[in-house]
């Protein structure tokens, strides 16, 4: 292990043994200022990390770990446009896409902002023309539905955000998202739509992704069949870095919006990949969304480490992953409109940090990305919270909640917030055996029943969570939240010394799929040459299809 890191990790491990003797709840007993001391703010956005098994010494050691790993230098390199994505030889500059400051951003010595602004203005103008009805379909009618065809980073971001910001979508067409190569996805999405009033956006950084190209070809065929071949150009737009491939597909050049290889797919929502979102929420709201992210960039670059929210979040994640050995992390928004937020974060986090090789090619010396998962509360309370409260391995949670509702009833919202607060307190405090017995006794149960029931009703407590609270979920705050998690993930990648910006782990499956697809498509294709495990399954499928 890197020597400085090894020393600090050893100190953290020793301190953990100390801390493990004290419950999180008891840390509040000894420190009436704990809530204030263990929370950080960016304007209205509060990051409360008081309900963690952490004290100021643990925090100091974690900050030392960040320094040992050279976090400040690596952050500088990120923002300087250095080619930190070593295995692809690329800079990582999605922050340029939300730079509204007018300041230049250099990549390889060249200011990329003129191109960024030109494309941004072009796609936002296009979005406005779709919304206003200035641009119409082949029959002269306005568009009332927009279907984004893309997958991974070309789908999850705009799909999650369009849902999150639904109250801000007034006046725009409805946004739909088709991603899966499963034909059911496009069939079910298109079934209720009128193609003459539908615009398709083909979103693909590479414009080669099997799922997207297959869905794009199907959509094209459907439009040509319903409205005639000549109508295709009126019903398609595209977003890609591969403008030559888009041209081959036959999309009008004034409806093609580019971006650059220094924007990773899962970091591309800020680019024209956000077109479907921009059409849904409009130019002004989209710019607010960018502004929120830009302000979070500033917070990340300018705030001292001990008050820096992405840094604190990243370090707390490291504390549990590497010192406590917890393998999962839940993100639970108490906001139904953030229903796809955890799915979005799954790609952002696990495609970035789900790696076991360090930047230099050596095996990692620390465990990396935990499993990221979650669903909105309160629904989760009636599903998986059982495991959060009484499962055998604690799972740290991020609770996200707005102080005020947007286009929803105040009373419902007050109950929503109450549930969120109750859950994080319950996870921390638990209920011990003695209290359980007293409660059962007060309920008039017999000694024997109490003896039987009590162990099942004990809540171990001491289960950590953070709470992120903000005024309301609007475009500005959604922009802040996404950028917050982007930077948290970057911080962890620095501690783990991994490249968060490539994704070679997705390649092997893609390759095998193209090799074996012919044998699945053609029932008479020979199976020799295929792995027996796969050949066996293809053979079994053939027999089922044949009525066997
Ligand atoms: O297969 C993984 C991946 O490359 C993601 O990183 C990316 O977001 C997604 O596929 C879609 O890629 P594209 O935008 O090139 O179609």
PDB file of C-alpha atoms and ligand atoms in Angstrom, residues 151-154 203-207 209 212 265-266 347 351 503 506 510, ligand 1:
ATOM      1  CA  UNK A 151     -28.885   4.128 -23.148  1.00  0.00           C
ATOM      2  CA  UNK A 152     -26.628   4.508 -20.081  1.00  0.00           C
ATOM      3  CA  UNK A 153     -25.372   8.069 -19.876  1.00  0.00           C
ATOM      4  CA  UNK A 154     -27.375   8.957 -22.977  1.00  0.00           C
ATOM      5  CA  UNK A 203     -28.642  10.241 -28.328  1.00  0.00           C
ATOM      6  CA  UNK A 204     -25.398   8.340 -28.482  1.00  0.00           C
ATOM      7  CA  UNK A 205     -21.882   9.560 -27.837  1.00  0.00           C
ATOM      8  CA  UNK A 206     -20.422   6.880 -30.106  1.00  0.00           C
ATOM      9  CA  UNK A 207     -23.413   6.375 -32.413  1.00  0.00           C
ATOM     10  CA  UNK A 209     -24.232   1.370 -29.357  1.00  0.00           C
ATOM     11  CA  UNK A 212     -29.576   2.643 -29.482  1.00  0.00           C
ATOM     12  CA  UNK A 265     -21.167   9.394 -21.184  1.00  0.00           C
ATOM     13  CA  UNK A 266     -22.281   9.324 -17.543  1.00  0.00           C
ATOM     14  CA  UNK A 347     -24.103   4.292 -13.374  1.00  0.00           C
ATOM     15  CA  UNK A 351     -19.235   2.700 -13.773  1.00  0.00           C
ATOM     16  CA  UNK A 503     -15.279   1.903 -18.365  1.00  0.00           C
ATOM     17  CA  UNK A 506     -18.471  -3.027 -20.156  1.00  0.00           C
ATOM     18  CA  UNK A 510     -20.590  -6.417 -25.757  1.00  0.00           C
TER      19      UNK A 510
HETATM   20  O1  LIG B   1     -21.719   0.493 -22.296  1.00  0.00           O
HETATM   21  C1  LIG B   1     -21.467   1.542 -21.446  1.00  0.00           C
HETATM   22  C2  LIG B   1     -21.578   2.856 -22.152  1.00  0.00           C
HETATM   23  O2  LIG B   1     -20.465   3.062 -22.954  1.00  0.00           O
HETATM   24  C3  LIG B   1     -21.761   3.994 -21.161  1.00  0.00           C
HETATM   25  O3  LIG B   1     -20.573   4.416 -20.616  1.00  0.00           O
HETATM   26  C4  LIG B   1     -22.480   4.993 -21.992  1.00  0.00           C
HETATM   27  O4  LIG B   1     -23.077   5.985 -21.210  1.00  0.00           O
HETATM   28  C5  LIG B   1     -23.457   4.108 -22.712  1.00  0.00           C
HETATM   29  O5  LIG B   1     -22.737   2.925 -22.972  1.00  0.00           O
HETATM   30  C6  LIG B   1     -24.022   4.662 -23.976  1.00  0.00           C
HETATM   31  O6  LIG B   1     -23.028   4.968 -24.919  1.00  0.00           O
HETATM   32  P1  LIG B   1     -23.332   5.867 -26.161  1.00  0.00           P
HETATM   33  O7  LIG B   1     -23.761   7.204 -25.700  1.00  0.00           O
HETATM   34  O8  LIG B   1     -22.045   5.914 -26.927  1.00  0.00           O
HETATM   35  O9  LIG B   1     -24.421   5.208 -26.961  1.00  0.00           O
END
